[in-house]
Short mmCIF file of C-alpha atoms in Angstrom, two decimals:
data_model
loop_
_atom_site.label_atom_id
_atom_site.label_comp_id
_atom_site.label_asym_id
_atom_site.label_seq_id
_atom_site.Cartn_x
_atom_site.Cartn_y
_atom_site.Cartn_z
CA MET A 24 0.00 0.00 0.00
CA ARG A 25 2.89 2.36 0.77
CA ALA A 26 4.32 1.71 -2.69
CA PHE A 27 0.89 2.39 -4.23
CA LEU A 28 0.54 5.70 -2.37
CA ALA A 29 4.10 6.71 -3.20
CA GLY A 30 3.38 6.02 -6.88
CA PHE A 31 0.13 8.00 -6.64
CA ARG A 32 1.89 11.04 -5.13
CA LEU A 33 4.77 10.81 -7.60
CA GLU A 34 2.45 10.84 -10.61
CA LEU A 35 0.55 13.87 -9.30
CA ARG A 36 3.86 15.74 -9.24
CA ILE A 37 4.72 14.55 -12.75
CA ILE A 38 1.32 15.70 -14.05
CA ARG A 39 1.98 19.21 -12.71
CA ALA A 40 5.17 19.40 -14.76
CA ALA A 41 4.00 17.69 -17.96
CA PRO A 42 1.66 19.54 -20.31
CA ASP A 43 1.08 16.31 -22.28
CA ALA A 44 -0.93 15.02 -19.33
CA PHE A 45 -3.52 17.69 -20.15
CA ILE A 46 -4.05 16.51 -23.74
CA PRO A 47 -7.17 14.45 -22.99
CA LEU A 48 -8.58 17.28 -20.87
CA ALA A 49 -8.05 19.71 -23.78
CA THR A 50 -9.71 17.43 -26.31
CA ALA A 51 -12.61 16.08 -24.20
CA PRO A 52 -14.66 19.34 -24.34
CA LEU A 53 -14.05 19.57 -28.10
CA PHE A 54 -15.24 16.00 -28.62
CA ALA A 55 -18.30 16.82 -26.50
CA LEU A 56 -19.05 19.76 -28.83
CA ILE A 57 -18.56 17.55 -31.91
CA PHE A 58 -20.82 14.75 -30.67
CA LEU A 59 -23.49 17.14 -29.39
CA SER A 60 -23.45 18.98 -32.74
CA ILE A 61 -23.92 15.71 -34.62
CA VAL A 62 -26.89 14.46 -32.58
CA ARG A 63 -28.58 17.87 -32.34
CA GLN A 64 -28.16 18.63 -36.02
CA SER A 65 -29.69 15.23 -36.77
CA GLY A 66 -32.67 15.95 -34.54
CA ARG A 67 -31.84 13.28 -31.94
CA PRO A 68 -31.85 15.07 -28.54
CA ASP A 69 -32.42 11.65 -26.91
CA LEU A 70 -28.75 10.88 -27.61
CA GLN A 71 -27.36 14.04 -26.00
CA ALA A 72 -26.44 12.28 -22.75
CA ASP A 73 -24.60 9.59 -24.72
CA ALA A 74 -22.79 12.34 -26.62
CA LEU A 75 -21.58 13.77 -23.31
CA MET A 76 -20.42 10.46 -21.87
CA ALA A 77 -18.40 9.34 -24.92
CA PRO A 78 -15.59 11.91 -24.41
CA VAL A 79 -15.25 10.85 -20.74
CA LEU A 80 -14.70 7.24 -21.79
CA MET A 81 -12.37 8.32 -24.60
CA THR A 82 -10.33 10.28 -22.05
CA LEU A 83 -9.93 7.19 -19.84
CA TRP A 84 -8.95 5.03 -22.83
CA TRP A 85 -6.47 7.67 -23.94
CA ILE A 86 -4.86 7.73 -20.51
CA ALA A 87 -4.69 3.93 -20.40
CA LEU A 88 -3.05 3.76 -23.81
CA GLN A 89 -0.87 6.82 -24.24
CA GLN A 90 0.15 7.79 -20.75
CA ALA A 91 -0.12 4.74 -18.53
CA GLY A 92 0.64 2.34 -21.39
CA ASN A 93 3.91 4.11 -22.17
CA MET A 94 4.93 4.48 -18.54
CA ILE A 95 7.50 1.67 -18.34
CA THR A 96 8.81 2.45 -21.82
CA GLY A 97 9.27 6.10 -20.78
CA ASP A 98 11.07 5.07 -17.57
CA ARG A 99 13.29 2.79 -19.61
CA TRP A 100 14.22 5.58 -22.03
CA GLU A 101 15.11 7.82 -19.11
CA ALA A 102 17.22 5.05 -17.55
CA LEU A 103 14.97 4.91 -14.49
CA LEU A 104 13.99 1.27 -14.82
CA GLU A 105 17.17 -0.12 -13.26
CA PRO A 106 17.08 1.97 -10.05
CA LEU A 107 13.31 1.38 -9.86
CA LEU A 108 13.82 -2.39 -9.88
CA ALA A 109 16.65 -2.15 -7.39
CA THR A 110 14.31 -0.72 -4.74
CA PRO A 111 12.49 -3.13 -2.38
CA ALA A 112 9.04 -1.78 -3.40
CA ASN A 113 6.91 -3.90 -5.74
CA LEU A 114 7.01 -2.35 -9.23
CA ALA A 115 3.40 -3.35 -10.07
CA SER A 116 2.14 -1.55 -6.94
CA VAL A 117 4.09 1.62 -7.75
CA LEU A 118 2.84 1.42 -11.31
CA LEU A 119 -0.77 0.92 -10.20
CA GLY A 120 -0.48 3.93 -7.87
CA ARG A 121 0.86 6.12 -10.66
CA ILE A 122 -1.83 4.93 -13.09
CA ALA A 123 -4.57 5.42 -10.48
CA ALA A 124 -3.46 9.06 -10.12
CA LEU A 125 -3.72 9.52 -13.89
CA THR A 126 -7.13 7.87 -14.02
CA CYS A 127 -8.49 10.05 -11.18
CA PHE A 128 -7.11 13.06 -13.05
CA GLY A 129 -8.91 11.87 -16.18
CA LEU A 130 -12.26 11.90 -14.36
CA ILE A 131 -12.07 15.71 -14.41
CA SER A 132 -13.28 15.31 -18.02
CA PHE A 133 -16.71 14.47 -16.58
CA LEU A 134 -16.94 17.98 -15.11
CA GLU A 135 -15.60 19.49 -18.33
CA VAL A 136 -18.20 17.94 -20.61
CA TRP A 137 -20.93 18.87 -18.14
CA ILE A 138 -19.83 22.54 -18.22
CA VAL A 139 -19.35 22.59 -22.02
CA GLY A 140 -22.76 21.02 -22.61
CA GLU A 141 -24.40 23.63 -20.37
CA LEU A 142 -22.53 26.62 -21.80
CA ALA A 143 -22.64 25.76 -25.50
CA PHE A 144 -26.05 24.12 -25.86
CA GLY A 145 -27.78 24.39 -22.48
CA VAL A 146 -27.60 20.59 -22.21
CA SER A 147 -27.08 19.14 -18.76
CA ILE A 148 -26.16 15.64 -17.64
CA PRO A 149 -29.43 13.97 -16.60
CA PHE A 150 -28.68 12.38 -13.21
CA GLU A 151 -31.44 9.77 -13.40
CA HIS A 152 -29.58 7.13 -11.35
CA PRO A 153 -26.87 9.05 -9.47
CA VAL A 154 -25.66 6.12 -7.34
CA ALA A 155 -25.29 3.87 -10.38
CA LEU A 156 -23.50 6.68 -12.22
CA VAL A 157 -20.95 7.31 -9.45
CA VAL A 158 -20.31 3.60 -8.85
CA THR A 159 -19.91 3.01 -12.60
CA LEU A 160 -17.40 5.86 -12.91
CA LEU A 161 -15.39 4.51 -9.97
CA VAL A 162 -15.28 0.91 -11.17
CA THR A 163 -14.47 2.13 -14.68
CA ALA A 164 -11.52 4.09 -13.29
CA PHE A 165 -10.43 0.97 -11.40
CA ALA A 166 -10.73 -1.26 -14.47
CA THR A 167 -8.91 1.34 -16.60
CA ALA A 168 -6.00 1.32 -14.14
CA GLY A 169 -5.91 -2.49 -14.14
CA THR A 170 -5.97 -2.67 -17.94
CA SER A 171 -3.27 -0.02 -18.15
CA VAL A 172 -0.85 -2.26 -16.24
CA ALA A 173 -1.42 -4.94 -18.90
CA PHE A 174 -0.86 -2.36 -21.68
CA ALA A 175 2.35 -1.14 -20.03
CA ALA A 176 3.68 -4.70 -19.76
CA VAL A 177 2.90 -5.47 -23.41
CA PHE A 178 4.13 -2.17 -24.87
CA VAL A 179 7.54 -2.39 -23.23
CA LEU A 180 8.14 -5.43 -25.43
CA THR A 181 7.62 -3.49 -28.67
CA ARG A 182 10.37 -1.75 -30.62
CA ASN A 183 8.34 1.41 -31.10
CA ALA A 184 5.59 1.61 -28.47
CA TYR A 185 4.38 5.05 -29.55
CA THR A 186 3.53 3.87 -33.05
CA PHE A 187 1.67 0.96 -31.53
CA THR A 188 -0.33 3.07 -29.05
CA ASN A 189 -1.21 5.62 -31.73
CA SER A 190 -2.65 2.84 -33.86
CA LEU A 191 -4.80 1.40 -31.08
CA SER A 192 -6.81 4.47 -30.03
CA TYR A 193 -9.77 4.38 -32.42
CA PRO A 194 -9.98 0.58 -32.67
CA LEU A 195 -10.41 0.57 -28.89
CA TYR A 196 -12.97 3.41 -28.94
CA LEU A 197 -14.90 1.33 -31.43
CA LEU A 198 -14.62 -1.99 -29.62
CA GLY A 199 -15.22 -0.31 -26.24
CA GLY A 200 -18.56 1.01 -27.53
CA VAL A 201 -17.84 4.48 -26.18
CA PHE A 202 -20.56 6.06 -28.34
CA VAL A 203 -22.12 3.28 -30.37
CA PRO A 204 -23.19 0.36 -28.14
CA ALA A 205 -21.53 -2.99 -28.82
CA ALA A 206 -24.98 -4.37 -29.72
CA ILE A 207 -25.03 -2.16 -32.85
CA LEU A 208 -21.56 -3.23 -34.00
CA PRO A 209 -21.26 -5.87 -36.75
CA GLY A 210 -21.91 -9.39 -35.40
CA PHE A 211 -18.36 -10.69 -35.77
CA ILE A 212 -17.01 -7.82 -33.61
CA GLN A 213 -19.51 -8.22 -30.77
CA PRO A 214 -17.81 -11.17 -28.98
CA ILE A 215 -14.52 -9.20 -28.86
CA SER A 216 -16.33 -6.14 -27.62
CA THR A 217 -18.03 -8.13 -24.85
CA GLY A 218 -14.62 -9.13 -23.48
CA ILE A 219 -13.59 -5.49 -23.09
CA PHE A 220 -14.59 -3.88 -19.78
CA MET A 221 -15.22 -0.51 -21.45
CA SER A 222 -18.18 -1.82 -23.44
CA TRP A 223 -19.87 -2.83 -20.14
CA SER A 224 -18.95 0.52 -18.55
CA ALA A 225 -20.26 2.46 -21.54
CA ASP A 226 -23.61 0.63 -21.50
CA LEU A 227 -23.93 1.19 -17.74
CA LEU A 228 -23.05 4.89 -17.99
CA ARG A 229 -25.61 5.44 -20.72
CA ALA A 230 -28.25 3.50 -18.78
CA SER A 231 -27.58 5.51 -15.61
CA LEU A 232 -28.56 8.70 -17.45
CA LYS A 233 -31.89 7.41 -18.72
CA PRO A 234 -35.16 7.11 -16.76
CA PRO A 235 -35.90 3.34 -17.09
CA PRO A 236 -34.57 1.16 -14.25
CA ILE A 237 -31.18 -0.44 -14.93
CA ASP A 238 -31.32 -4.21 -15.41
CA ASP A 239 -28.84 -6.35 -13.44
CA LEU A 240 -26.95 -3.27 -12.24
CA TRP A 241 -24.73 -4.96 -9.64
CA GLN A 242 -23.97 -7.99 -11.80
CA ARG A 243 -22.85 -5.71 -14.63
CA ILE A 244 -20.75 -3.63 -12.25
CA GLY A 245 -19.25 -6.92 -11.05
CA VAL A 246 -18.28 -7.79 -14.63
CA VAL A 247 -16.46 -4.46 -15.01
CA VAL A 248 -14.56 -5.08 -11.74
CA LEU A 249 -13.79 -8.66 -12.74
CA LEU A 250 -12.48 -7.74 -16.20
CA GLY A 251 -10.37 -4.92 -14.70
CA ALA A 252 -8.96 -7.22 -12.00
CA LEU A 253 -8.19 -9.96 -14.53
CA SER A 254 -6.36 -7.45 -16.73
CA PHE A 255 -4.32 -6.27 -13.74
CA LEU A 256 -3.37 -9.84 -12.73
CA LEU A 257 -2.50 -10.68 -16.31
CA GLY A 258 -0.45 -7.49 -16.62
CA ARG A 259 1.32 -8.17 -13.34
CA ALA A 260 2.25 -11.72 -14.37
CA LEU A 261 3.40 -10.51 -17.79
CA LEU A 262 5.41 -7.72 -16.22
CA PHE A 263 7.14 -10.20 -13.92
CA HIS A 264 8.19 -12.39 -16.85
CA VAL A 265 9.16 -9.47 -19.10
CA LEU A 266 11.33 -7.84 -16.46
CA ARG A 267 12.95 -11.17 -15.52
CA ARG A 268 13.82 -11.71 -19.17
CA MET A 269 15.19 -8.18 -19.47
CA ARG A 270 17.29 -8.66 -16.34
CA THR A 271 18.63 -11.97 -17.60
CA ASN A 272 19.51 -10.59 -21.03
CA GLY A 273 20.81 -7.26 -19.76
CA GLU A 274 18.10 -5.36 -21.69
CA LEU A 275 16.83 -3.07 -18.95
CA ALA A 276 18.63 -0.07 -20.41
CA THR A 277 17.73 0.89 -23.98
CA ALA A 278 21.35 1.39 -25.09
CA MET B 19 26.34 26.46 -57.23
CA THR B 20 23.56 28.99 -57.82
CA ALA B 21 21.19 29.97 -55.01
CA LEU B 22 18.40 27.98 -56.66
CA ALA B 23 20.57 24.90 -57.07
CA THR B 24 21.64 25.17 -53.41
CA THR B 25 18.03 25.43 -52.29
CA VAL B 26 17.02 22.42 -54.37
CA ASN B 27 19.99 20.47 -53.01
CA VAL B 28 19.08 21.27 -49.39
CA MET B 29 15.43 20.34 -49.98
CA HIS B 30 16.40 17.12 -51.75
CA HIS B 31 18.56 15.96 -48.83
CA ALA B 32 15.95 17.06 -46.29
CA PHE B 33 13.29 15.07 -48.15
CA ARG B 34 15.50 11.96 -48.12
CA ALA B 35 16.12 12.42 -44.39
CA GLY B 36 12.35 12.62 -43.89
CA LEU B 37 11.82 9.40 -45.82
CA ALA B 38 14.50 7.69 -43.73
CA ASP B 39 12.68 8.89 -40.58
CA TYR B 40 9.43 7.48 -41.86
CA ARG B 41 10.98 4.12 -42.70
CA ALA B 42 12.26 3.96 -39.12
CA ILE B 43 8.72 4.51 -37.82
CA PHE B 44 6.80 2.23 -40.17
CA THR B 45 7.48 -0.85 -42.22
CA TRP B 46 4.85 -1.51 -44.88
CA LYS B 47 3.47 -4.27 -42.62
CA SER B 48 3.13 -2.01 -39.56
CA TRP B 49 1.70 0.74 -41.80
CA LEU B 50 -1.02 -1.61 -43.05
CA ALA B 51 -1.69 -3.55 -39.83
CA GLY B 52 -1.25 -0.58 -37.48
CA TRP B 53 -1.82 2.79 -39.09
CA MET B 54 -4.41 1.76 -41.71
CA VAL B 55 -6.40 -0.27 -39.18
CA ARG B 56 -6.52 2.81 -36.95
CA VAL B 57 -7.56 5.01 -39.91
CA ILE B 58 -10.38 2.67 -40.95
CA ALA B 59 -11.47 2.34 -37.30
CA GLN B 60 -11.56 6.15 -36.94
CA VAL B 61 -13.75 6.56 -40.01
CA ALA B 62 -15.94 3.59 -39.02
CA PHE B 63 -16.35 5.03 -35.50
CA PHE B 64 -17.98 8.17 -36.91
CA ALA B 65 -19.88 6.38 -39.68
CA LEU B 66 -21.40 4.09 -37.04
CA ILE B 67 -22.67 7.16 -35.19
CA GLY B 68 -24.57 7.91 -38.41
CA GLU B 69 -25.91 4.36 -38.39
CA ARG B 70 -27.03 4.83 -34.79
CA LEU B 71 -28.83 8.01 -35.83
CA GLY B 72 -30.63 5.84 -38.37
CA ASP B 73 -29.83 8.11 -41.30
CA ASP B 74 -27.87 6.81 -44.31
CA GLN B 75 -27.19 10.29 -45.66
CA LYS B 76 -25.70 11.31 -42.29
CA THR B 77 -23.62 8.12 -42.26
CA PHE B 78 -22.15 9.00 -45.67
CA TYR B 79 -21.64 12.63 -44.61
CA LEU B 80 -19.65 11.55 -41.54
CA LEU B 81 -17.77 8.92 -43.52
CA VAL B 82 -16.59 11.36 -46.20
CA GLY B 83 -15.74 14.13 -43.72
CA ASN B 84 -13.74 11.89 -41.41
CA SER B 85 -11.96 10.12 -44.27
CA ILE B 86 -10.70 13.41 -45.69
CA LEU B 87 -9.81 14.63 -42.20
CA ILE B 88 -7.15 11.90 -42.11
CA ALA B 89 -5.18 13.92 -44.70
CA ALA B 90 -5.21 16.86 -42.29
CA VAL B 91 -4.31 14.78 -39.25
CA THR B 92 -1.17 13.52 -40.96
CA GLY B 93 -0.32 16.97 -42.35
CA ILE B 94 -0.51 18.50 -38.88
CA PHE B 95 1.96 15.86 -37.65
CA SER B 96 4.63 18.05 -39.28
CA LEU B 97 4.53 19.93 -35.99
CA ASN B 98 6.32 16.97 -34.42
CA MET B 99 9.38 17.46 -36.61
CA THR B 100 10.78 20.46 -34.78
CA THR B 101 10.39 18.68 -31.46
CA GLY B 102 12.12 15.66 -32.94
CA GLU B 103 15.05 17.84 -34.02
CA ARG B 104 15.24 19.32 -30.58
CA TRP B 105 15.21 15.92 -28.85
CA ALA B 106 17.95 14.79 -31.20
CA GLY B 107 19.96 17.92 -30.37
CA THR B 108 20.12 18.95 -34.05
CA LEU B 109 17.88 22.02 -33.91
CA PRO B 110 20.60 24.50 -32.83
CA LEU B 111 22.86 23.13 -35.60
CA LEU B 112 20.09 23.57 -38.12
CA VAL B 113 19.44 27.15 -37.04
CA ALA B 114 23.17 27.90 -37.10
CA SER B 115 23.60 26.55 -40.64
CA PRO B 116 23.62 29.00 -43.60
CA SER B 117 20.39 27.58 -45.10
CA SER B 118 17.00 28.54 -43.70
CA PRO B 119 15.41 26.02 -41.27
CA ILE B 120 12.06 26.50 -43.00
CA LEU B 121 13.52 25.10 -46.23
CA VAL B 122 14.64 22.01 -44.39
CA PHE B 123 11.40 21.55 -42.47
CA SER B 124 9.14 22.16 -45.45
CA ALA B 125 10.98 19.57 -47.54
CA ARG B 126 11.70 17.10 -44.79
CA GLY B 127 8.07 16.60 -43.81
CA SER B 128 6.53 16.82 -47.28
CA TYR B 129 6.11 13.05 -47.26
CA LEU B 130 3.47 13.67 -44.58
CA ALA B 131 1.24 15.47 -47.10
CA ALA B 132 1.56 12.52 -49.51
CA ASP B 133 1.04 9.95 -46.76
CA GLY B 134 -1.97 11.86 -45.46
CA ALA B 135 -3.62 12.03 -48.88
CA LEU B 136 -2.94 8.34 -49.51
CA SER B 137 -4.33 7.32 -46.10
CA ALA B 138 -7.43 9.50 -46.56
CA LEU B 139 -8.15 8.05 -49.99
CA ALA B 140 -7.65 4.50 -48.74
CA ALA B 141 -10.08 5.23 -45.90
CA LEU B 142 -12.70 6.59 -48.31
CA PHE B 143 -12.35 3.80 -50.87
CA ILE B 144 -12.38 1.02 -48.24
CA ALA B 145 -14.88 2.35 -45.68
CA GLY B 146 -17.23 3.79 -48.34
CA PRO B 147 -18.19 0.43 -49.91
CA LEU B 148 -18.20 -1.22 -46.46
CA PHE B 149 -21.00 1.12 -45.40
CA GLY B 150 -22.82 0.78 -48.72
CA MET B 151 -21.88 4.18 -50.08
CA GLU B 152 -21.81 4.57 -53.86
CA LEU B 153 -18.73 6.26 -55.27
CA PRO B 154 -19.77 7.65 -58.67
CA TRP B 155 -17.37 6.41 -61.34
CA PRO B 156 -15.42 8.01 -63.02
CA ARG B 157 -16.27 11.32 -61.33
CA VAL B 158 -14.85 10.01 -58.05
CA LEU B 159 -11.35 10.16 -59.57
CA ALA B 160 -11.49 13.95 -59.10
CA VAL B 161 -11.38 13.28 -55.35
CA VAL B 162 -7.75 12.15 -55.69
CA PRO B 163 -6.15 15.52 -56.59
CA LEU B 164 -8.56 17.37 -54.28
CA THR B 165 -7.48 15.21 -51.33
CA ALA B 166 -3.86 15.91 -52.22
CA VAL B 167 -4.61 19.66 -52.01
CA VAL B 168 -6.21 19.16 -48.56
CA GLY B 169 -3.12 17.22 -47.41
CA LEU B 170 -0.84 19.96 -48.74
CA ALA B 171 -2.86 22.78 -47.11
CA SER B 172 -2.83 20.97 -43.77
CA TYR B 173 0.88 20.40 -44.05
CA CYS B 174 1.45 24.12 -44.75
CA PHE B 175 -0.69 24.99 -41.72
CA GLY B 176 1.26 22.51 -39.59
CA THR B 177 4.56 24.02 -40.76
CA PHE B 178 3.32 27.49 -39.78
CA LEU B 179 2.32 26.20 -36.33
CA ALA B 180 5.70 24.48 -36.00
CA GLY B 181 7.36 27.89 -36.25
CA ILE B 182 5.11 29.22 -33.49
CA VAL B 183 5.60 26.37 -31.02
CA PHE B 184 9.09 25.11 -31.71
CA ARG B 185 10.58 27.09 -28.86
CA PHE B 186 8.07 25.50 -26.49
CA ARG B 187 8.89 21.83 -26.84
CA SER B 188 6.79 20.74 -23.88
CA ILE B 189 3.46 21.82 -25.39
CA ASN B 190 4.06 20.32 -28.82
CA GLY B 191 1.99 17.16 -28.29
CA LEU B 192 -0.80 19.20 -26.73
CA VAL B 193 -0.91 21.56 -29.73
CA VAL B 194 -0.85 18.74 -32.33
CA LEU B 195 -3.78 16.87 -30.86
CA THR B 196 -5.85 19.89 -29.89
CA VAL B 197 -5.48 21.41 -33.37
CA THR B 198 -6.44 18.10 -34.97
CA VAL B 199 -9.66 17.89 -32.93
CA LEU B 200 -10.30 21.60 -33.54
CA LEU B 201 -10.19 20.96 -37.30
CA MET B 202 -12.58 18.06 -36.75
CA ALA B 203 -14.93 20.40 -34.87
CA ALA B 204 -14.72 23.50 -37.04
CA CYS B 205 -14.22 22.47 -40.68
CA GLY B 206 -17.57 20.98 -41.66
CA VAL B 207 -16.33 17.44 -41.08
CA ASN B 208 -19.27 16.28 -38.97
CA VAL B 209 -21.94 18.95 -39.47
CA PRO B 210 -22.52 21.41 -42.33
CA LEU B 211 -20.92 24.85 -42.04
CA SER B 212 -24.40 26.39 -41.92
CA TYR B 213 -24.87 24.79 -38.49
CA TYR B 214 -22.12 26.98 -37.01
CA PRO B 215 -22.47 30.61 -35.90
CA GLU B 216 -21.61 32.89 -38.83
CA ALA B 217 -18.29 34.07 -37.33
CA LEU B 218 -17.09 30.48 -36.91
CA GLU B 219 -18.18 29.68 -40.45
CA TRP B 220 -15.95 32.49 -41.77
CA PHE B 221 -13.08 31.45 -39.53
CA SER B 222 -13.30 27.86 -40.73
CA ARG B 223 -12.91 29.05 -44.34
CA VAL B 224 -9.30 30.11 -43.67
CA LEU B 225 -8.45 26.77 -42.08
CA PRO B 226 -7.26 23.80 -44.12
CA VAL B 227 -9.83 21.05 -44.92
CA THR B 228 -12.99 23.24 -45.05
CA ASN B 229 -12.89 24.36 -48.69
CA GLY B 230 -11.29 21.18 -50.02
CA LEU B 231 -13.87 19.05 -48.26
CA LEU B 232 -16.66 21.16 -49.78
CA ALA B 233 -15.13 20.53 -53.21
CA ILE B 234 -14.94 16.77 -52.53
CA ARG B 235 -18.53 16.64 -51.29
CA GLY B 236 -19.43 18.55 -54.46
CA VAL B 237 -17.79 15.88 -56.62
CA LEU B 238 -19.62 13.07 -54.82
CA ASP B 239 -22.96 14.91 -54.87
CA GLY B 240 -22.71 15.89 -58.56
CA ALA B 241 -22.31 19.65 -58.06
CA ASP B 242 -21.41 21.83 -61.04
CA THR B 243 -17.77 22.07 -62.05
CA ALA B 244 -17.47 25.81 -61.34
CA THR B 245 -18.48 25.33 -57.68
CA ILE B 246 -16.04 22.44 -57.26
CA LEU B 247 -13.18 24.34 -58.87
CA GLY B 248 -13.98 27.45 -56.82
CA ASN B 249 -13.72 25.54 -53.55
CA ALA B 250 -10.59 23.74 -54.74
CA ALA B 251 -8.99 27.08 -55.62
CA LEU B 252 -9.86 28.41 -52.16
CA GLU B 253 -8.21 25.38 -50.53
CA ALA B 254 -5.09 25.96 -52.64
CA ALA B 255 -5.13 29.65 -51.64
CA VAL B 256 -5.34 28.62 -47.97
CA ALA B 257 -2.27 26.38 -48.52
CA VAL B 258 -0.33 29.24 -50.14
CA GLY B 259 -1.43 31.64 -47.39
CA TRP B 260 -0.24 29.42 -44.52
CA MET B 261 3.06 28.62 -46.23
CA THR B 262 3.65 32.33 -46.87
CA LEU B 263 3.01 33.06 -43.19
CA ALA B 264 5.34 30.19 -42.25
CA LEU B 265 8.11 31.61 -44.46
CA ALA B 266 7.59 35.10 -43.06
CA SER B 267 7.60 34.10 -39.40
CA PHE B 268 9.86 31.07 -39.07
CA ASN B 269 13.27 32.75 -39.39
CA ARG B 270 12.29 35.59 -37.05
CA LEU B 271 11.11 33.09 -34.42
CA ALA B 272 14.30 31.07 -34.86
CA SER B 273 16.39 34.22 -34.34
CA ARG B 274 14.53 34.95 -31.12
CA GLY B 275 15.25 31.42 -29.93
CA ARG B 276 18.93 31.94 -30.77
CA ARG B 277 18.99 35.14 -28.72
CA ASP B 278 17.35 33.72 -25.59
CA GLY B 279 18.99 30.26 -25.80
CA SER B 280 15.68 28.39 -25.87
CA LEU B 281 16.51 26.14 -28.82
CA ASP B 282 18.70 23.53 -27.26
CA TYR B 283 17.70 20.25 -25.69
CA GLY B 284 17.97 21.37 -22.10
CA ALA B 285 15.96 24.57 -22.50
#
């Protein structure tokens, strides 16, 4: 837990010094304007809440991929990986703490899209099921952090992680059903989408903003938690093997 | 060697350096399996919003707009070049050399305009049929040069922005992505220009993409040739305008960086 908290505090300091951390917070309001314009211009005000939630989910995916996913690679480039591994603290716990800080930071996008919707179009977030909404946001942040550990472990294996992460953004927005529910996607994609926690989170978020009662709320929240936890365990195991291989082959430094 | 021959020589070598950079980033396999998959997914993401709205015309509108936007996205990536030079520690050397940095940057990243146009066209010609959109033959061939103009205009705009931000390395990524989404929001990519307030509509006309996209929509919708050519000419004028501004401002901004020592890696 101490390693987790130390990682959390460290990342908050890094965010203050790194303008790139603000990229998703700069683009989330713009995406909200784009999506709201599309649905309003098409005469579909019933989709306004969905248009506001999509940028929040895109922000979390972005953080998982670009910032958290590149974390170990970045440390490796800056020759920090060796001293980090030499410390007694568990690397996965430090990493999870740092990623959790980023994910909490990303949740600011929720406030941003709320404000932009109000100011630009007078559209507010309809808090039909506030408890479900808050719980969904929290478990989504948790699952995002867990998945990010898996991304970080995989990306450190690639020769050019940035090219890889750039290529994955929109495929994951699509598969994660951030705007268009997985049920509307072509049939052959749906099974893949179902295995991604974000598609469950997106459906729950949309449902929490609509008046009808939410079916199987706690079971669906449980699936999000389960998929996030599985990703974290997978990432942790992968990280262990990757780092052991790097240590054995003397590949911890990039040179 | 005459001044013209020297300029051509510098641009030729800069272009080859750019191609070498690009080959280091992508192999043809990673371009197809990575970049193109992302491009098709981006266009499909927006086209599926049209499907969710239950309106085929809106689906096609979003599909065309977001396909052509890919040319701009890649063109704006030229902003990353100055940061790359700075990370590599070569920016001060470039500024100190007798040739103008703008010559080097404009030639070195010109492959981005070509790559952007190619990616955009691939997106349109793959995603279009996938979503059941008819591409009127042979009229659709006119989309090819028009997309190239959009890619070029975006690249010129990106080069201008590179001059503005190259002394502020830390905000480069922020500027690239915010500008890309701004173009997506303001250039008639997802909703018609008439949906915007009038001031924004005028502003969008001096940005890359807007006029070229209108010309391309005109080709696909069977508009008259004069309208298409008018919009294409406006897009070309926007390209010339941004490159002129880039030429006028870049050297002055570089000189300022030389004076205050903000060009090197540690600054």
